[in-house]
Amino acid sequence: MARVGKTTRVPGVPRIHLVSNLPGVNALGDHLRAAGLGPTSARSADALLVLIDRPLDHVEQELLDRARQSVPVLLAGPTVRALPADSPLVEASGLIPGRATPPYELRLQAGPQGSAIMARAGDFRPRESWVIPEKVADDVERLLLIRHEMGEFPVCTWRPATGLGMFTLGTGAAVLGDPAYHRLVGRWLRHCLGVLDAPPVGVGLLGTPDTTAAHHAGLDATEGLELTALCDGGPGRAPAHAAGRLPRRVEDPDDLVNDPELGVVVVATPTHTHLEWAGRALEAGKHVVVQAPLCLATPDADQLAELAAERSLLLAVYPEGRTDPGYHALRAAVGRGAIGEPLRLEVHRGGLRRPAGTWRDDERISGGQLHDRGAAGVDQVLALVDEPVEWVSAAELKRVWYHVSNADHSRLLLRFANGAEAQITVSDLTVAARPSLEVLGSTGTLILDDAFAANLEPFDGGPAATGRHAGRRGAPDDDAAGAVSLLLTTYDGVRTRYPLPAPGPAWGGTEAFYRDLADSLVSGWPLAGYGVEAARPVIAVLEAAVHSVATGGAQVVPL
């Protein structure tokens, strides 16, 4: 019987029919559609995906018939548990389900045939129960495994001989709504359809030694992207973190953007040159990544977006701070309504710092203190308040550091259409520790910080230490990312401290971004949240701030 093999490419867009009665499954469907696994009717589908928590009864034979017609039938989530033990689907799957475990944090690992499914999966550790199989047929592909009681058991499988697959995760709302789970399901579907990833993409990195270092590390760590050429004006020696094949050194930036071996150019040059080099790379037919901020003015952003659209090329912006674990936890708490409606947000960046005098401290090159070090805060605020910005007001102080042209202290105020306000402060004069982000809501407050709460809030309920025994009380040396404390206080007096993971490969900024980029370029997954549609509002706010400073703090409407 002819089956869809692992080396076969399905022509056109694979068409998926999703059958489910579970609440919250729409997010999975949206992800699969965005990833090019298009929805269709059961009759015309290339694959059937079933997530249902009741017996399938009369449709079991229909599903078996479709599997015999070389249409993969994949049973996920609670479907397996809802099947009777004598179900013909159970027999066709090649697994005999056993007992279900209590919920606990699961560590997934690739099985003998599952390396492509786990590629760039990051540190996904779902908390859920799963079904321990009592028996697995020899011809079943073990795609994802869980180690349990000194053994390794499959949690995701595919049996080419019968066209049946099983994935016993996805029974709870938290896992079912997790984008990491969506991606695993999508990769499982592609595997069973024989859809393969594209070859690795060559990447050229353009910038200065200080700006390219983090990108270099992220690219080195990402399967599917090959750092092929580097132009940063630095010495020819290899960086300390380099592993494997080293990129070619290129002296002329124009040679890099026109290199025929490259599919992607990363522009990490000084901000005032982003328009030039991103534009040249797009004109040369390359996908482009720009280190935030995208540019200095909204007409420039629109010009780059138009260039990319005309050539059907990807234009992405790497936003610093978006993948910080503390911010991620805070945004998740706001999203689930932990503090009600966000009303007042305060962002603080900096400390007592003598500027080094690099291009970042030059207003003409960096765009100013707010552009260079406030863009990430603006990006975070706009992601937390889903309302239009009515007006912007900004002010700057220059009193101490006269050896550079950037301001010493900047304040940016945003007013949203629903009345919410946000204040972003960037300072090289602040001595006292300040929370990096505080969100006041209608029912509570969230405080995110890397020093303030850790030093002043006792974890054991005892008195806070003060004076010489209080530990480090000054501001951080610089805008170091990686908060260690997220505190939620609600108006009924309940205080909850969320544990945050230490920054590492799973949250390493460029590593997480480049995993998403590789998935987009070689696997076709959507690169959501990194395009011009997210970057342009940030530029509009910063551009309005420049006009406000020039007019003495007047309220300016972003364009």
JSON list of N, CA, C and O in Angstrom, two decimals, residues 467-502:
[
{"chain": "A", "resi": 467, "resn": "GLY", "atom": "N", "xyz": [20.44, 49.89, 56.12]},
{"chain": "A", "resi": 467, "resn": "GLY", "atom": "CA", "xyz": [21.75, 50.41, 56.50]},
{"chain": "A", "resi": 467, "resn": "GLY", "atom": "C", "xyz": [22.89, 49.62, 55.89]},
{"chain": "A", "resi": 467, "resn": "GLY", "atom": "O", "xyz": [22.78, 49.11, 54.78]},
{"chain": "A", "resi": 468, "resn": "ARG", "atom": "N", "xyz": [24.01, 49.47, 56.62]},
{"chain": "A", "resi": 468, "resn": "ARG", "atom": "CA", "xyz": [25.19, 48.83, 56.06]},
{"chain": "A", "resi": 468, "resn": "ARG", "atom": "C", "xyz": [24.99, 47.34, 55.82]},
{"chain": "A", "resi": 468, "resn": "ARG", "atom": "O", "xyz": [25.77, 46.70, 55.12]},
{"chain": "A", "resi": 469, "resn": "HIS", "atom": "N", "xyz": [23.95, 46.75, 56.41]},
{"chain": "A", "resi": 469, "resn": "HIS", "atom": "CA", "xyz": [23.70, 45.33, 56.24]},
{"chain": "A", "resi": 469, "resn": "HIS", "atom": "C", "xyz": [22.70, 45.03, 55.13]},
{"chain": "A", "resi": 469, "resn": "HIS", "atom": "O", "xyz": [22.30, 43.89, 54.93]},
{"chain": "A", "resi": 470, "resn": "ALA", "atom": "N", "xyz": [22.29, 46.04, 54.39]},
{"chain": "A", "resi": 470, "resn": "ALA", "atom": "CA", "xyz": [21.25, 45.85, 53.39]},
{"chain": "A", "resi": 470, "resn": "ALA", "atom": "C", "xyz": [21.75, 45.25, 52.10]},
{"chain": "A", "resi": 470, "resn": "ALA", "atom": "O", "xyz": [20.97, 44.87, 51.24]},
{"chain": "A", "resi": 471, "resn": "GLY", "atom": "N", "xyz": [23.04, 45.13, 51.92]},
{"chain": "A", "resi": 471, "resn": "GLY", "atom": "CA", "xyz": [23.57, 44.60, 50.66]},
{"chain": "A", "resi": 471, "resn": "GLY", "atom": "C", "xyz": [23.65, 45.69, 49.63]},
{"chain": "A", "resi": 471, "resn": "GLY", "atom": "O", "xyz": [23.64, 46.88, 49.94]},
{"chain": "A", "resi": 472, "resn": "ARG", "atom": "N", "xyz": [23.73, 45.28, 48.34]},
{"chain": "A", "resi": 472, "resn": "ARG", "atom": "CA", "xyz": [23.88, 46.28, 47.27]},
{"chain": "A", "resi": 472, "resn": "ARG", "atom": "C", "xyz": [22.60, 47.08, 47.14]},
{"chain": "A", "resi": 472, "resn": "ARG", "atom": "O", "xyz": [21.54, 46.55, 46.88]},
{"chain": "A", "resi": 473, "resn": "ARG", "atom": "N", "xyz": [22.70, 48.39, 47.30]},
{"chain": "A", "resi": 473, "resn": "ARG", "atom": "CA", "xyz": [21.51, 49.24, 47.26]},
{"chain": "A", "resi": 473, "resn": "ARG", "atom": "C", "xyz": [21.55, 50.22, 46.09]},
{"chain": "A", "resi": 473, "resn": "ARG", "atom": "O", "xyz": [20.57, 50.88, 45.81]},
{"chain": "A", "resi": 474, "resn": "GLY", "atom": "N", "xyz": [22.69, 50.37, 45.46]},
{"chain": "A", "resi": 474, "resn": "GLY", "atom": "CA", "xyz": [22.78, 51.31, 44.36]},
{"chain": "A", "resi": 474, "resn": "GLY", "atom": "C", "xyz": [22.14, 50.74, 43.12]},
{"chain": "A", "resi": 474, "resn": "GLY", "atom": "O", "xyz": [21.73, 49.60, 43.04]},
{"chain": "A", "resi": 475, "resn": "ALA", "atom": "N", "xyz": [22.05, 51.59, 42.10]},
{"chain": "A", "resi": 475, "resn": "ALA", "atom": "CA", "xyz": [21.49, 51.15, 40.83]},
{"chain": "A", "resi": 475, "resn": "ALA", "atom": "C", "xyz": [22.45, 50.22, 40.13]},
{"chain": "A", "resi": 475, "resn": "ALA", "atom": "O", "xyz": [23.63, 50.21, 40.40]},
{"chain": "A", "resi": 476, "resn": "PRO", "atom": "N", "xyz": [21.97, 49.41, 39.24]},
{"chain": "A", "resi": 476, "resn": "PRO", "atom": "CA", "xyz": [22.86, 48.56, 38.47]},
{"chain": "A", "resi": 476, "resn": "PRO", "atom": "C", "xyz": [23.85, 49.40, 37.69]},
{"chain": "A", "resi": 476, "resn": "PRO", "atom": "O", "xyz": [23.59, 50.55, 37.37]},
{"chain": "A", "resi": 477, "resn": "ASP", "atom": "N", "xyz": [25.00, 48.80, 37.35]},
{"chain": "A", "resi": 477, "resn": "ASP", "atom": "CA", "xyz": [26.02, 49.54, 36.64]},
{"chain": "A", "resi": 477, "resn": "ASP", "atom": "C", "xyz": [25.52, 50.00, 35.28]},
{"chain": "A", "resi": 477, "resn": "ASP", "atom": "O", "xyz": [25.95, 51.03, 34.78]},
{"chain": "A", "resi": 478, "resn": "ASP", "atom": "N", "xyz": [24.65, 49.24, 34.66]},
{"chain": "A", "resi": 478, "resn": "ASP", "atom": "CA", "xyz": [24.17, 49.62, 33.34]},
{"chain": "A", "resi": 478, "resn": "ASP", "atom": "C", "xyz": [22.81, 48.99, 33.15]},
{"chain": "A", "resi": 478, "resn": "ASP", "atom": "O", "xyz": [22.18, 48.53, 34.08]},
{"chain": "A", "resi": 479, "resn": "ASP", "atom": "N", "xyz": [22.37, 48.95, 31.91]},
{"chain": "A", "resi": 479, "resn": "ASP", "atom": "CA", "xyz": [21.04, 48.43, 31.61]},
{"chain": "A", "resi": 479, "resn": "ASP", "atom": "C", "xyz": [21.08, 46.92, 31.50]},
{"chain": "A", "resi": 479, "resn": "ASP", "atom": "O", "xyz": [20.66, 46.32, 30.52]},
{"chain": "A", "resi": 480, "resn": "ALA", "atom": "N", "xyz": [21.60, 46.26, 32.51]},
{"chain": "A", "resi": 480, "resn": "ALA", "atom": "CA", "xyz": [21.73, 44.80, 32.47]},
{"chain": "A", "resi": 480, "resn": "ALA", "atom": "C", "xyz": [20.37, 44.15, 32.48]},
{"chain": "A", "resi": 480, "resn": "ALA", "atom": "O", "xyz": [19.51, 44.46, 33.29]},
{"chain": "A", "resi": 481, "resn": "ALA", "atom": "N", "xyz": [20.16, 43.22, 31.54]},
{"chain": "A", "resi": 481, "resn": "ALA", "atom": "CA", "xyz": [18.89, 42.51, 31.47]},
{"chain": "A", "resi": 481, "resn": "ALA", "atom": "C", "xyz": [18.92, 41.33, 32.42]},
{"chain": "A", "resi": 481, "resn": "ALA", "atom": "O", "xyz": [19.96, 40.85, 32.81]},
{"chain": "A", "resi": 482, "resn": "GLY", "atom": "N", "xyz": [17.74, 40.83, 32.75]},
{"chain": "A", "resi": 482, "resn": "GLY", "atom": "CA", "xyz": [17.67, 39.63, 33.56]},
{"chain": "A", "resi": 482, "resn": "GLY", "atom": "C", "xyz": [17.19, 39.89, 34.96]},
{"chain": "A", "resi": 482, "resn": "GLY", "atom": "O", "xyz": [17.95, 39.83, 35.91]},
{"chain": "A", "resi": 483, "resn": "ALA", "atom": "N", "xyz": [15.92, 40.22, 35.11]},
{"chain": "A", "resi": 483, "resn": "ALA", "atom": "CA", "xyz": [15.38, 40.47, 36.44]},
{"chain": "A", "resi": 483, "resn": "ALA", "atom": "C", "xyz": [15.34, 39.19, 37.25]},
{"chain": "A", "resi": 483, "resn": "ALA", "atom": "O", "xyz": [15.22, 38.10, 36.72]},
{"chain": "A", "resi": 484, "resn": "VAL", "atom": "N", "xyz": [15.46, 39.34, 38.58]},
{"chain": "A", "resi": 484, "resn": "VAL", "atom": "CA", "xyz": [15.41, 38.17, 39.45]},
{"chain": "A", "resi": 484, "resn": "VAL", "atom": "C", "xyz": [14.14, 38.14, 40.29]},
{"chain": "A", "resi": 484, "resn": "VAL", "atom": "O", "xyz": [13.92, 37.20, 41.02]},
{"chain": "A", "resi": 485, "resn": "SER", "atom": "N", "xyz": [13.29, 39.16, 40.18]},
{"chain": "A", "resi": 485, "resn": "SER", "atom": "CA", "xyz": [12.12, 39.22, 41.03]},
{"chain": "A", "resi": 485, "resn": "SER", "atom": "C", "xyz": [10.93, 39.76, 40.26]},
{"chain": "A", "resi": 485, "resn": "SER", "atom": "O", "xyz": [11.02, 40.79, 39.60]},
{"chain": "A", "resi": 486, "resn": "LEU", "atom": "N", "xyz": [9.80, 39.05, 40.37]},
{"chain": "A", "resi": 486, "resn": "LEU", "atom": "CA", "xyz": [8.53, 39.55, 39.87]},
{"chain": "A", "resi": 486, "resn": "LEU", "atom": "C", "xyz": [7.53, 39.41, 41.01]},
{"chain": "A", "resi": 486, "resn": "LEU", "atom": "O", "xyz": [7.21, 38.31, 41.45]},
{"chain": "A", "resi": 487, "resn": "LEU", "atom": "N", "xyz": [7.08, 40.55, 41.50]},
{"chain": "A", "resi": 487, "resn": "LEU", "atom": "CA", "xyz": [6.19, 40.59, 42.65]},
{"chain": "A", "resi": 487, "resn": "LEU", "atom": "C", "xyz": [4.81, 41.07, 42.21]},
{"chain": "A", "resi": 487, "resn": "LEU", "atom": "O", "xyz": [4.68, 42.10, 41.55]},
{"chain": "A", "resi": 488, "resn": "LEU", "atom": "N", "xyz": [3.78, 40.32, 42.57]},
{"chain": "A", "resi": 488, "resn": "LEU", "atom": "CA", "xyz": [2.39, 40.70, 42.34]},
{"chain": "A", "resi": 488, "resn": "LEU", "atom": "C", "xyz": [1.74, 41.01, 43.67]},
{"chain": "A", "resi": 488, "resn": "LEU", "atom": "O", "xyz": [1.76, 40.20, 44.58]},
{"chain": "A", "resi": 489, "resn": "THR", "atom": "N", "xyz": [1.19, 42.21, 43.78]},
{"chain": "A", "resi": 489, "resn": "THR", "atom": "CA", "xyz": [0.43, 42.61, 44.96]},
{"chain": "A", "resi": 489, "resn": "THR", "atom": "C", "xyz": [-0.97, 43.02, 44.52]},
{"chain": "A", "resi": 489, "resn": "THR", "atom": "O", "xyz": [-1.12, 43.93, 43.71]},
{"chain": "A", "resi": 490, "resn": "THR", "atom": "N", "xyz": [-1.98, 42.33, 45.02]},
{"chain": "A", "resi": 490, "resn": "THR", "atom": "CA", "xyz": [-3.35, 42.67, 44.67]},
{"chain": "A", "resi": 490, "resn": "THR", "atom": "C", "xyz": [-3.98, 43.49, 45.80]},
{"chain": "A", "resi": 490, "resn": "THR", "atom": "O", "xyz": [-3.47, 43.53, 46.92]},
{"chain": "A", "resi": 491, "resn": "TYR", "atom": "N", "xyz": [-5.09, 44.12, 45.48]},
{"chain": "A", "resi": 491, "resn": "TYR", "atom": "CA", "xyz": [-5.68, 45.07, 46.43]},
{"chain": "A", "resi": 491, "resn": "TYR", "atom": "C", "xyz": [-6.36, 44.42, 47.61]},
{"chain": "A", "resi": 491, "resn": "TYR", "atom": "O", "xyz": [-6.82, 45.11, 48.53]},
{"chain": "A", "resi": 492, "resn": "ASP", "atom": "N", "xyz": [-6.43, 43.09, 47.62]},
{"chain": "A", "resi": 492, "resn": "ASP", "atom": "CA", "xyz": [-6.93, 42.39, 48.81]},
{"chain": "A", "resi": 492, "resn": "ASP", "atom": "C", "xyz": [-5.79, 42.06, 49.77]},
{"chain": "A", "resi": 492, "resn": "ASP", "atom": "O", "xyz": [-5.99, 41.35, 50.76]},
{"chain": "A", "resi": 493, "resn": "GLY", "atom": "N", "xyz": [-4.57, 42.55, 49.46]},
{"chain": "A", "resi": 493, "resn": "GLY", "atom": "CA", "xyz": [-3.43, 42.35, 50.35]},
{"chain": "A", "resi": 493, "resn": "GLY", "atom": "C", "xyz": [-2.59, 41.12, 50.08]},
{"chain": "A", "resi": 493, "resn": "GLY", "atom": "O", "xyz": [-1.59, 40.88, 50.77]},
{"chain": "A", "resi": 494, "resn": "VAL", "atom": "N", "xyz": [-2.96, 40.34, 49.08]},
{"chain": "A", "resi": 494, "resn": "VAL", "atom": "CA", "xyz": [-2.22, 39.11, 48.77]},
{"chain": "A", "resi": 494, "resn": "VAL", "atom": "C", "xyz": [-0.98, 39.46, 47.94]},
{"chain": "A", "resi": 494, "resn": "VAL", "atom": "O", "xyz": [-1.06, 40.19, 46.96]},
{"chain": "A", "resi": 495, "resn": "ARG", "atom": "N", "xyz": [0.17, 38.94, 48.39]},
{"chain": "A", "resi": 495, "resn": "ARG", "atom": "CA", "xyz": [1.43, 39.16, 47.68]},
{"chain": "A", "resi": 495, "resn": "ARG", "atom": "C", "xyz": [1.94, 37.82, 47.16]},
{"chain": "A", "resi": 495, "resn": "ARG", "atom": "O", "xyz": [2.02, 36.84, 47.89]},
{"chain": "A", "resi": 496, "resn": "THR", "atom": "N", "xyz": [2.28, 37.80, 45.88]},
{"chain": "A", "resi": 496, "resn": "THR", "atom": "CA", "xyz": [2.77, 36.58, 45.24]},
{"chain": "A", "resi": 496, "resn": "THR", "atom": "C", "xyz": [4.08, 36.89, 44.53]},
{"chain": "A", "resi": 496, "resn": "THR", "atom": "O", "xyz": [4.15, 37.83, 43.74]},
{"chain": "A", "resi": 497, "resn": "ARG", "atom": "N", "xyz": [5.11, 36.10, 44.85]},
{"chain": "A", "resi": 497, "resn": "ARG", "atom": "CA", "xyz": [6.38, 36.27, 44.16]},
{"chain": "A", "resi": 497, "resn": "ARG", "atom": "C", "xyz": [6.57, 35.11, 43.17]},
{"chain": "A", "resi": 497, "resn": "ARG", "atom": "O", "xyz": [6.51, 33.95, 43.55]},
{"chain": "A", "resi": 498, "resn": "TYR", "atom": "N", "xyz": [6.78, 35.46, 41.91]},
{"chain": "A", "resi": 498, "resn": "TYR", "atom": "CA", "xyz": [6.94, 34.45, 40.87]},
{"chain": "A", "resi": 498, "resn": "TYR", "atom": "C", "xyz": [8.42, 34.10, 40.73]},
{"chain": "A", "resi": 498, "resn": "TYR", "atom": "O", "xyz": [9.26, 34.99, 40.56]},
{"chain": "A", "resi": 499, "resn": "PRO", "atom": "N", "xyz": [8.75, 32.81, 40.75]},
{"chain": "A", "resi": 499, "resn": "PRO", "atom": "CA", "xyz": [10.15, 32.43, 40.48]},
{"chain": "A", "resi": 499, "resn": "PRO", "atom": "C", "xyz": [10.46, 32.64, 39.01]},
{"chain": "A", "resi": 499, "resn": "PRO", "atom": "O", "xyz": [9.66, 32.31, 38.13]},
{"chain": "A", "resi": 500, "resn": "LEU", "atom": "N", "xyz": [11.63, 33.19, 38.74]},
{"chain": "A", "resi": 500, "resn": "LEU", "atom": "CA", "xyz": [12.03, 33.45, 37.37]},
{"chain": "A", "resi": 500, "resn": "LEU", "atom": "C", "xyz": [13.26, 32.62, 37.03]},
{"chain": "A", "resi": 500, "resn": "LEU", "atom": "O", "xyz": [14.18, 32.51, 37.84]},
{"chain": "A", "resi": 501, "resn": "PRO", "atom": "N", "xyz": [13.29, 32.03, 35.85]},
{"chain": "A", "resi": 501, "resn": "PRO", "atom": "CA", "xyz": [14.49, 31.28, 35.46]},
{"chain": "A", "resi": 501, "resn": "PRO", "atom": "C", "xyz": [15.65, 32.22, 35.23]},
{"chain": "A", "resi": 501, "resn": "PRO", "atom": "O", "xyz": [15.47, 33.37, 34.82]},
{"chain": "A", "resi": 502, "resn": "ALA", "atom": "N", "xyz": [16.85, 31.74, 35.51]},
{"chain": "A", "resi": 502, "resn": "ALA", "atom": "CA", "xyz": [18.04, 32.54, 35.22]},
{"chain": "A", "resi": 502, "resn": "ALA", "atom": "C", "xyz": [18.20, 32.65, 33.72]},
{"chain": "A", "resi": 502, "resn": "ALA", "atom": "O", "xyz": [17.91, 31.71, 32.98]}
]
